[in-house]
mmCIF file of C-alpha atoms and ligand atoms in Angstrom:
data_model
loop_
_atom_site.group_PDB
_atom_site.id
_atom_site.type_symbol
_atom_site.label_atom_id
_atom_site.label_comp_id
_atom_site.label_asym_id
_atom_site.label_seq_id
_atom_site.Cartn_x
_atom_site.Cartn_y
_atom_site.Cartn_z
ATOM 1 C CA MET A 26 112.274 87.366 85.915
ATOM 2 C CA ARG A 27 111.102 84.049 87.268
ATOM 3 C CA LEU A 28 112.452 81.674 89.947
ATOM 4 C CA ARG A 29 111.115 78.137 89.572
ATOM 5 C CA ASP A 30 111.515 75.673 92.411
ATOM 6 C CA VAL A 31 114.830 77.306 93.308
ATOM 7 C CA GLY A 32 116.953 75.915 96.137
ATOM 8 C CA ARG A 33 120.335 76.932 97.503
ATOM 9 C CA ARG A 34 122.670 75.201 99.880
ATOM 10 C CA TYR A 35 126.341 75.706 100.539
ATOM 11 C CA GLY A 36 128.141 72.479 99.709
ATOM 12 C CA PRO A 37 126.601 69.231 98.449
ATOM 13 C CA ARG A 38 125.684 68.078 101.951
ATOM 14 C CA GLY A 39 124.985 71.448 103.511
ATOM 15 C CA PRO A 40 121.542 72.254 104.880
ATOM 16 C CA TRP A 41 119.130 73.875 102.446
ATOM 17 C CA VAL A 42 119.068 77.630 103.106
ATOM 18 C CA LEU A 43 116.344 78.184 100.496
ATOM 19 C CA ARG A 44 114.131 75.539 98.987
ATOM 20 C CA GLY A 45 111.186 75.389 96.579
ATOM 21 C CA VAL A 46 111.284 79.117 95.864
ATOM 22 C CA ASP A 47 108.761 80.017 93.174
ATOM 23 C CA VAL A 48 108.391 83.729 92.554
ATOM 24 C CA GLU A 49 108.079 86.110 89.644
ATOM 25 C CA LEU A 50 109.587 89.598 89.851
ATOM 26 C CA PRO A 51 107.820 92.364 87.909
ATOM 27 C CA GLY A 52 109.546 95.128 85.940
ATOM 28 C CA ALA A 53 109.340 98.802 86.955
ATOM 29 C CA ALA A 54 109.141 97.709 90.586
ATOM 30 C CA LEU A 55 110.858 98.290 93.887
ATOM 31 C CA LEU A 56 110.888 95.153 96.021
ATOM 32 C CA ARG A 57 111.939 94.896 99.635
ATOM 33 C CA VAL A 58 113.308 91.643 101.053
ATOM 34 C CA VAL A 59 112.508 91.028 104.719
ATOM 35 C CA GLY A 60 113.151 88.161 107.130
ATOM 36 C CA GLY A 61 114.869 87.311 110.419
ATOM 37 C CA ASN A 62 118.640 87.152 110.923
ATOM 38 C CA GLY A 63 120.315 84.379 108.985
ATOM 39 C CA THR A 64 117.141 83.319 107.166
ATOM 40 C CA GLY A 65 118.768 83.642 103.732
ATOM 41 C CA LYS A 66 118.101 87.212 102.577
ATOM 42 C CA SER A 67 121.653 87.726 101.270
ATOM 43 C CA THR A 68 121.567 84.245 99.750
ATOM 44 C CA LEU A 69 118.406 85.210 97.837
ATOM 45 C CA LEU A 70 119.946 88.511 96.678
ATOM 46 C CA ARG A 71 123.062 86.750 95.338
ATOM 47 C CA LEU A 72 120.856 84.325 93.404
ATOM 48 C CA LEU A 73 118.788 87.175 91.970
ATOM 49 C CA ALA A 74 121.901 89.122 90.951
ATOM 50 C CA GLY A 75 123.422 86.014 89.354
ATOM 51 C CA ILE A 76 126.471 86.105 91.656
ATOM 52 C CA ASP A 77 125.610 82.579 92.871
ATOM 53 C CA ALA A 78 123.862 79.817 90.950
ATOM 54 C CA PRO A 79 120.936 77.898 92.431
ATOM 55 C CA SER A 80 121.712 74.389 93.750
ATOM 56 C CA ALA A 81 118.284 73.332 92.433
ATOM 57 C CA GLY A 82 115.662 74.808 90.120
ATOM 58 C CA ARG A 83 115.980 77.540 87.503
ATOM 59 C CA ILE A 84 116.105 81.286 87.217
ATOM 60 C CA THR A 85 114.978 82.689 83.860
ATOM 61 C CA GLY A 86 114.475 86.114 82.324
ATOM 62 C CA ARG A 87 117.011 88.010 84.439
ATOM 63 C CA PRO A 88 116.960 91.622 83.166
ATOM 64 C CA ARG A 89 120.281 92.817 81.723
ATOM 65 C CA PRO A 90 122.423 94.504 82.682
ATOM 66 C CA ALA A 91 122.157 93.376 86.303
ATOM 67 C CA ALA A 92 124.167 95.010 89.079
ATOM 68 C CA TYR A 93 124.748 94.210 92.718
ATOM 69 C CA VAL A 94 126.001 96.045 95.790
ATOM 70 C CA PRO A 95 127.239 93.362 98.197
ATOM 71 C CA GLU A 96 126.984 93.591 101.962
ATOM 72 C CA ARG A 97 130.798 93.582 102.120
ATOM 73 C CA PHE A 98 132.700 95.271 99.325
ATOM 74 C CA PRO A 99 136.307 94.181 98.635
ATOM 75 C CA ALA A 100 138.043 97.534 99.134
ATOM 76 C CA ALA A 101 141.645 96.238 98.895
ATOM 77 C CA LEU A 102 141.924 96.660 95.136
ATOM 78 C CA PRO A 103 144.995 98.093 93.350
ATOM 79 C CA PHE A 104 143.173 101.073 91.772
ATOM 80 C CA SER A 105 142.168 104.628 92.550
ATOM 81 C CA ALA A 106 138.393 105.078 93.024
ATOM 82 C CA ALA A 107 137.981 106.687 89.572
ATOM 83 C CA GLY A 108 140.433 104.223 87.987
ATOM 84 C CA TYR A 109 138.484 101.263 89.328
ATOM 85 C CA LEU A 110 135.110 102.610 88.175
ATOM 86 C CA THR A 111 136.464 103.568 84.739
ATOM 87 C CA HIS A 112 137.910 100.076 84.381
ATOM 88 C CA LEU A 113 134.578 98.484 85.344
ATOM 89 C CA ALA A 114 132.630 100.752 82.993
ATOM 90 C CA ARG A 115 134.998 99.701 80.178
ATOM 91 C CA VAL A 116 134.374 96.040 81.041
ATOM 92 C CA GLN A 117 130.644 96.823 80.885
ATOM 93 C CA GLY A 118 131.084 98.016 77.309
ATOM 94 C CA LEU A 119 131.460 101.788 77.571
ATOM 95 C CA ARG A 120 134.075 103.538 75.413
ATOM 96 C CA ARG A 121 137.061 105.057 77.218
ATOM 97 C CA GLY A 122 135.704 108.657 77.296
ATOM 98 C CA ALA A 123 132.184 107.604 78.299
ATOM 99 C CA ALA A 124 133.561 105.239 80.960
ATOM 100 C CA LYS A 125 135.649 108.015 82.505
ATOM 101 C CA ARG A 126 132.705 110.431 82.449
ATOM 102 C CA ALA A 127 130.323 107.870 84.018
ATOM 103 C CA ALA A 128 132.859 107.132 86.770
ATOM 104 C CA GLU A 129 133.371 110.814 87.549
ATOM 105 C CA GLU A 130 129.669 111.629 87.386
ATOM 106 C CA TRP A 131 128.744 108.916 89.878
ATOM 107 C CA LEU A 132 131.549 109.833 92.257
ATOM 108 C CA GLU A 133 130.358 113.467 92.106
ATOM 109 C CA ARG A 134 126.700 112.526 92.602
ATOM 110 C CA LEU A 135 127.607 110.522 95.677
ATOM 111 C CA GLY A 136 129.833 113.294 97.049
ATOM 112 C CA ALA A 137 133.064 111.363 96.451
ATOM 113 C CA GLY A 138 134.525 113.550 93.675
ATOM 114 C CA GLY A 139 137.167 114.823 96.110
ATOM 115 C CA TYR A 140 138.759 111.413 96.487
ATOM 116 C CA ALA A 141 138.456 110.150 92.934
ATOM 117 C CA ARG A 142 142.267 109.784 92.728
ATOM 118 C CA THR A 143 142.641 108.194 96.175
ATOM 119 C CA PRO A 144 143.816 104.560 96.161
ATOM 120 C CA MET A 145 140.947 102.247 97.111
ATOM 121 C CA THR A 146 143.025 100.845 99.980
ATOM 122 C CA ASP A 147 143.176 104.339 101.561
ATOM 123 C CA LEU A 148 139.432 105.056 101.407
ATOM 124 C CA SER A 149 137.362 105.290 104.582
ATOM 125 C CA LYS A 150 134.528 102.797 105.036
ATOM 126 C CA GLY A 151 132.055 105.412 103.796
ATOM 127 C CA GLY A 152 134.269 106.279 100.822
ATOM 128 C CA SER A 153 134.613 102.685 99.817
ATOM 129 C CA GLN A 154 130.841 102.175 100.175
ATOM 130 C CA LYS A 155 130.303 105.065 97.730
ATOM 131 C CA VAL A 156 132.531 103.261 95.226
ATOM 132 C CA ALA A 157 130.537 100.055 95.865
ATOM 133 C CA VAL A 158 127.309 101.916 95.065
ATOM 134 C CA ALA A 159 128.792 103.767 92.074
ATOM 135 C CA GLN A 160 130.029 100.549 90.454
ATOM 136 C CA ALA A 161 126.464 99.205 90.447
ATOM 137 C CA LEU A 162 124.955 102.333 88.909
ATOM 138 C CA LEU A 163 127.482 102.885 86.084
ATOM 139 C CA ALA A 164 125.695 100.771 83.506
ATOM 140 C CA GLU A 165 122.112 101.942 84.240
ATOM 141 C CA PRO A 166 121.111 98.419 85.337
ATOM 142 C CA GLU A 167 117.718 96.927 84.502
ATOM 143 C CA LEU A 168 118.077 94.808 87.643
ATOM 144 C CA LEU A 169 119.666 96.441 90.681
ATOM 145 C CA VAL A 170 120.219 94.324 93.800
ATOM 146 C CA LEU A 171 121.171 96.178 96.993
ATOM 147 C CA ASP A 172 122.331 94.344 100.116
ATOM 148 C CA GLU A 173 122.385 96.932 102.937
ATOM 149 C CA ALA A 174 123.825 99.392 100.388
ATOM 150 C CA TRP A 175 122.944 102.489 102.465
ATOM 151 C CA THR A 176 125.031 101.320 105.450
ATOM 152 C CA GLY A 177 128.110 103.520 105.903
ATOM 153 C CA LEU A 178 126.903 106.288 103.546
ATOM 154 C CA ASP A 179 126.452 109.852 104.795
ATOM 155 C CA SER A 180 122.943 111.303 104.629
ATOM 156 C CA ALA A 181 123.516 113.158 101.321
ATOM 157 C CA ALA A 182 124.779 109.977 99.647
ATOM 158 C CA ARG A 183 121.892 107.975 101.134
ATOM 159 C CA ALA A 184 119.432 110.461 99.596
ATOM 160 C CA GLU A 185 121.298 110.245 96.274
ATOM 161 C CA LEU A 186 121.010 106.460 96.339
ATOM 162 C CA ASP A 187 117.252 106.831 97.038
ATOM 163 C CA ARG A 188 117.035 109.031 93.925
ATOM 164 C CA ALA A 189 119.076 106.591 91.840
ATOM 165 C CA VAL A 190 116.727 103.773 92.912
ATOM 166 C CA ALA A 191 113.701 105.845 91.878
ATOM 167 C CA GLU A 192 115.367 106.583 88.520
ATOM 168 C CA ARG A 193 116.000 102.903 87.829
ATOM 169 C CA VAL A 194 112.370 102.019 88.631
ATOM 170 C CA ALA A 195 111.079 104.964 86.567
ATOM 171 C CA ALA A 196 113.169 103.681 83.654
ATOM 172 C CA GLY A 197 111.360 100.326 83.891
ATOM 173 C CA GLY A 198 113.958 98.487 85.980
ATOM 174 C CA THR A 199 113.548 96.157 88.936
ATOM 175 C CA VAL A 200 115.264 97.090 92.194
ATOM 176 C CA VAL A 201 115.469 94.555 95.029
ATOM 177 C CA PHE A 202 116.861 95.622 98.384
ATOM 178 C CA VAL A 203 117.493 94.565 101.953
ATOM 179 C CA ASP A 204 117.955 97.153 104.665
ATOM 180 C CA HIS A 205 117.953 96.860 108.431
ATOM 181 C CA ASP A 206 116.086 100.197 108.715
ATOM 182 C CA PRO A 207 112.340 99.601 108.149
ATOM 183 C CA ARG A 208 111.959 103.287 107.205
ATOM 184 C CA ARG A 209 114.264 102.902 104.194
ATOM 185 C CA LEU A 210 112.143 103.783 101.125
ATOM 186 C CA ALA A 211 109.040 103.142 103.228
ATOM 187 C CA GLY A 212 105.923 103.886 101.256
ATOM 188 C CA ALA A 213 107.818 103.558 97.972
ATOM 189 C CA ALA A 214 108.163 99.779 97.667
ATOM 190 C CA HIS A 215 105.729 97.960 95.398
ATOM 191 C CA GLY A 216 106.260 94.502 96.828
ATOM 192 C CA LEU A 217 107.706 92.430 99.649
ATOM 193 C CA LEU A 218 109.702 89.226 99.453
ATOM 194 C CA ARG A 219 109.485 87.607 102.877
ATOM 195 C CA VAL A 220 112.131 84.971 103.612
ATOM 196 C CA ALA A 221 111.237 82.440 106.340
ATOM 197 C CA GLY A 222 111.830 78.746 106.888
ATOM 198 C CA GLY A 223 113.704 78.385 103.592
ATOM 199 C CA ARG A 224 110.737 79.748 101.607
ATOM 200 C CA VAL A 225 110.133 83.092 99.942
ATOM 201 C CA GLU A 226 106.660 84.557 99.953
ATOM 202 C CA ALA A 227 105.952 87.497 97.627
ATOM 203 C CA SER A 228 103.246 90.066 98.272
ATOM 204 C CA ALA A 229 102.181 93.272 96.555
ATOM 205 C CA LEU A 230 102.195 96.520 98.474
ATOM 206 C CA ASN A 231 100.556 98.867 95.976
ATOM 207 C CA GLY A 232 97.883 98.331 93.407
ATOM 208 C CA PRO A 233 95.447 95.478 93.049
ATOM 209 C CA GLY A 234 95.852 92.339 95.114
ATOM 210 C CA CYS A 235 97.295 94.041 98.194
ATOM 211 C CA GLY A 236 97.251 91.556 101.024
ATOM 212 C CA GLU A 237 95.759 92.698 104.283
ATOM 213 C CA GLY A 238 98.426 94.068 106.581
ATOM 214 C CA THR A 239 100.958 94.501 103.785
ATOM 215 C CA GLU A 240 100.134 98.139 103.025
ATOM 216 C CA PRO A 241 103.326 100.206 103.275
ATOM 217 C CA VAL A 242 103.469 102.555 106.223
ATOM 218 C CA PRO A 243 104.467 105.957 104.837
ATOM 219 C CA LEU A 244 107.025 106.772 107.533
ATOM 220 C CA GLY A 245 109.321 108.744 105.221
ATOM 221 C CA PRO A 246 108.574 112.238 103.937
ATOM 222 C CA SER A 247 106.118 112.485 101.053
ATOM 223 C CA ALA A 248 105.613 115.038 98.328
ATOM 224 C CA VAL A 249 102.321 116.201 96.830
ATOM 225 C CA VAL A 250 102.289 116.981 93.123
ATOM 226 C CA THR A 251 99.237 118.887 91.879
ATOM 227 C CA VAL A 252 98.532 118.168 88.225
ATOM 228 C CA SER A 253 95.907 118.515 85.578
ATOM 229 C CA GLY A 254 95.692 116.151 82.677
ATOM 230 C CA PRO A 255 95.770 116.729 78.962
ATOM 231 C CA ALA A 256 92.517 118.217 77.630
ATOM 232 C CA GLY A 257 89.772 115.620 77.734
ATOM 233 C CA ALA A 258 91.644 113.160 79.991
ATOM 234 C CA SER A 259 89.375 111.691 82.651
ATOM 235 C CA LEU A 260 90.815 111.962 86.140
ATOM 236 C CA PRO A 261 92.287 109.919 87.662
ATOM 237 C CA ALA A 262 91.557 107.197 85.098
ATOM 238 C CA GLY A 263 93.643 109.000 82.455
ATOM 239 C CA LEU A 264 96.837 108.872 84.540
ATOM 240 C CA PRO A 265 99.703 107.107 82.753
ATOM 241 C CA ALA A 266 100.099 103.529 84.020
ATOM 242 C CA GLY A 267 102.987 102.427 86.236
ATOM 243 C CA LEU A 268 103.917 105.856 87.616
ATOM 244 C CA PRO A 269 107.085 105.897 89.751
ATOM 245 C CA GLY A 270 106.418 105.418 93.440
ATOM 246 C CA GLY A 271 102.819 104.252 92.864
ATOM 247 C CA PRO A 272 101.334 107.644 93.875
ATOM 248 C CA GLY A 273 97.985 107.868 95.621
ATOM 249 C CA SER A 274 95.583 110.407 94.095
ATOM 250 C CA THR A 275 92.891 112.673 95.534
ATOM 251 C CA PRO A 276 90.853 115.377 93.787
ATOM 252 C CA GLY A 277 92.424 118.858 94.046
ATOM 253 C CA PRO A 278 90.980 122.332 93.506
ATOM 254 C CA GLY A 279 89.667 123.390 90.097
ATOM 255 C CA GLY A 280 89.519 119.917 88.601
ATOM 256 C CA THR A 281 93.164 119.146 89.422
ATOM 257 C CA LEU A 282 94.515 115.956 90.909
ATOM 258 C CA ARG A 283 96.846 115.763 93.912
ATOM 259 C CA LEU A 284 99.354 112.913 93.674
ATOM 260 C CA THR A 285 101.090 111.872 96.902
ATOM 261 C CA VAL A 286 104.354 110.007 96.531
ATOM 262 C CA ALA A 287 107.377 109.158 98.717
ATOM 263 C CA ALA A 288 109.806 112.087 98.380
ATOM 264 C CA PRO A 289 112.614 110.127 96.652
ATOM 265 C CA TYR A 290 110.171 109.449 93.814
ATOM 266 C CA SER A 291 109.023 113.009 93.192
ATOM 267 C CA ASP A 292 111.640 113.850 90.496
ATOM 268 C CA ALA A 293 110.988 110.591 88.662
ATOM 269 C CA LEU A 294 107.215 111.134 88.920
ATOM 270 C CA LEU A 295 107.525 114.650 87.457
ATOM 271 C CA ARG A 296 109.663 113.359 84.590
ATOM 272 C CA ALA A 297 107.149 110.590 83.842
ATOM 273 C CA LEU A 298 104.215 113.049 83.821
ATOM 274 C CA LEU A 299 106.051 115.507 81.590
ATOM 275 C CA ALA A 300 107.224 112.738 79.277
ATOM 276 C CA ALA A 301 103.669 111.390 78.849
ATOM 277 C CA ARG A 302 102.191 112.078 75.394
ATOM 278 C CA PRO A 303 100.377 114.423 75.620
ATOM 279 C CA PRO A 304 102.186 115.698 78.740
ATOM 280 C CA TRP A 305 100.508 116.462 82.034
ATOM 281 C CA HIS A 306 100.463 119.961 83.425
ATOM 282 C CA ILE A 307 102.310 120.380 86.773
ATOM 283 C CA HIS A 308 100.814 123.105 89.002
ATOM 284 C CA ALA A 309 102.771 122.629 92.218
ATOM 285 C CA VAL A 310 105.162 120.368 94.068
ATOM 286 C CA GLU A 311 105.068 120.639 97.817
ATOM 287 C CA PRO A 312 105.872 118.615 100.920
ATOM 288 C CA ALA A 313 102.942 116.502 102.123
ATOM 289 C CA PRO A 314 101.119 118.396 104.860
ATOM 290 C CA GLY A 315 102.346 117.532 108.323
ATOM 291 C CA PRO A 316 100.179 117.658 111.446
ATOM 292 C CA ASP A 317 99.683 121.411 110.817
ATOM 293 C CA PRO A 318 97.081 121.686 108.038
ATOM 294 C CA ALA A 319 97.712 125.446 107.719
ATOM 295 C CA ARG A 320 101.214 124.822 106.292
ATOM 296 C CA GLY A 321 101.590 126.569 102.924
ATOM 297 C CA SER A 322 102.861 125.460 99.563
ATOM 298 C CA ALA A 323 106.650 125.361 99.078
ATOM 299 C CA THR A 324 106.879 125.907 95.361
ATOM 300 C CA GLU A 325 103.500 127.045 94.192
ATOM 301 C CA GLY A 326 103.948 128.511 90.755
ATOM 302 C CA GLY A 327 103.568 128.110 87.050
ATOM 303 C CA PRO A 328 103.858 124.878 85.133
ATOM 304 C CA HIS A 329 107.212 123.106 84.891
ATOM 305 C CA SER A 330 108.004 122.293 81.341
HETATM 306 N N1 ATP B 406 129.232 81.247 101.779
HETATM 307 C C1 ATP B 406 128.558 80.545 102.701
HETATM 308 N N2 ATP B 406 128.983 79.333 103.084
HETATM 309 C C2 ATP B 406 128.294 78.607 103.991
HETATM 310 N N3 ATP B 406 127.171 79.007 104.573
HETATM 311 C C3 ATP B 406 126.688 80.210 104.245
HETATM 312 C C4 ATP B 406 127.351 81.046 103.287
HETATM 313 N N4 ATP B 406 126.646 82.178 103.143
HETATM 314 C C5 ATP B 406 125.572 82.065 103.969
HETATM 315 N N5 ATP B 406 125.605 80.900 104.615
HETATM 316 C C6 ATP B 406 124.616 80.416 105.588
HETATM 317 O O1 ATP B 406 123.334 80.544 104.992
HETATM 318 C C7 ATP B 406 122.394 80.970 105.961
HETATM 319 C C8 ATP B 406 121.702 82.229 105.447
HETATM 320 O O2 ATP B 406 122.672 83.271 105.385
HETATM 321 P P1 ATP B 406 122.365 84.678 104.726
HETATM 322 O O3 ATP B 406 123.583 85.518 104.918
HETATM 323 O O4 ATP B 406 121.843 84.474 103.365
HETATM 324 O O5 ATP B 406 121.172 85.189 105.659
HETATM 325 P P2 ATP B 406 120.655 86.662 105.952
HETATM 326 O O6 ATP B 406 119.199 86.551 106.172
HETATM 327 O O7 ATP B 406 121.133 87.576 104.891
HETATM 328 O O8 ATP B 406 121.406 86.983 107.304
HETATM 329 P P3 ATP B 406 121.601 88.417 108.054
HETATM 330 O O9 ATP B 406 120.259 88.880 108.465
HETATM 331 O O10 ATP B 406 122.455 88.053 109.224
HETATM 332 O O11 ATP B 406 122.293 89.331 107.078
HETATM 333 C C9 ATP B 406 123.140 81.179 107.258
HETATM 334 O O12 ATP B 406 122.989 80.016 108.035
HETATM 335 C C10 ATP B 406 124.571 81.331 106.812
HETATM 336 O O13 ATP B 406 125.449 80.868 107.792
#
């Protein structure tokens, strides 16, 4: 997806909020948008999601389907939570049965199954935020745009949204998010979009071309996955490209490789390794060692397959 000389202002004589924005967003990437208050982060997200059109310039190659969780979700809708999501899934092209199942599955995953039949107008702020998140995940979007989507969710639902984000990226999608908490998905993002003075500056966080000072600080918990490759694979050069979470690798015992990844990415990383042809052999998945190096393995055992 490419933004070329994009500008946005509200009203024909309004001040330019964004101007001359020229960035390209990669696939299979998690991108964090940062910037001071009122600099235009939400404006940029609405342009990316296609909710607003640019006042100048062009946006091309938007992945489809695209989905968006707005900062403020209109909760006063004449539906139950499940009714609303089923309706949206139908609009997105799912058949009646599949739409109902997708709605129920996402409400369950987010811990909102108990109020699936509750009218939207009666939902708590947290309940309505779960519906806001569920509506964006129904159609397995290739582009997912999240504006403070974790705000108002309980910790289990926040962790579920982290997992859903990792799944979208593992499936080759682009996820762009803003969050006031700098620890949100810290260590997992592949790039930064910094909004300042009406401009947007993109920088890579993992992989080649990392700018100095833009390395992610791994504040969140990490997992270590010990693997060995298919026979004859050279380590780590033989690792499949574009692994979820951009894991770091260090040599492990007995010719194995230890991959360190932000915890929300561990399931997606395991799936990607097992889905590789030929598949990789998983020896252990354990929390990254804390300050105590004597801490043992959590799930040392045989291969997962
Ligand atoms: N619908 C609108 N009509 C008029 N002006 C708007 C509208 N939406 C945003 N703006 C203005 O555009 C500027 C950027 O707002 P935006 O919400 O995009 O910034 P932000 O960085 O997301 O802010 P915050 O950090 O407070 O969430 C602000 O001056 C805001 O007042």
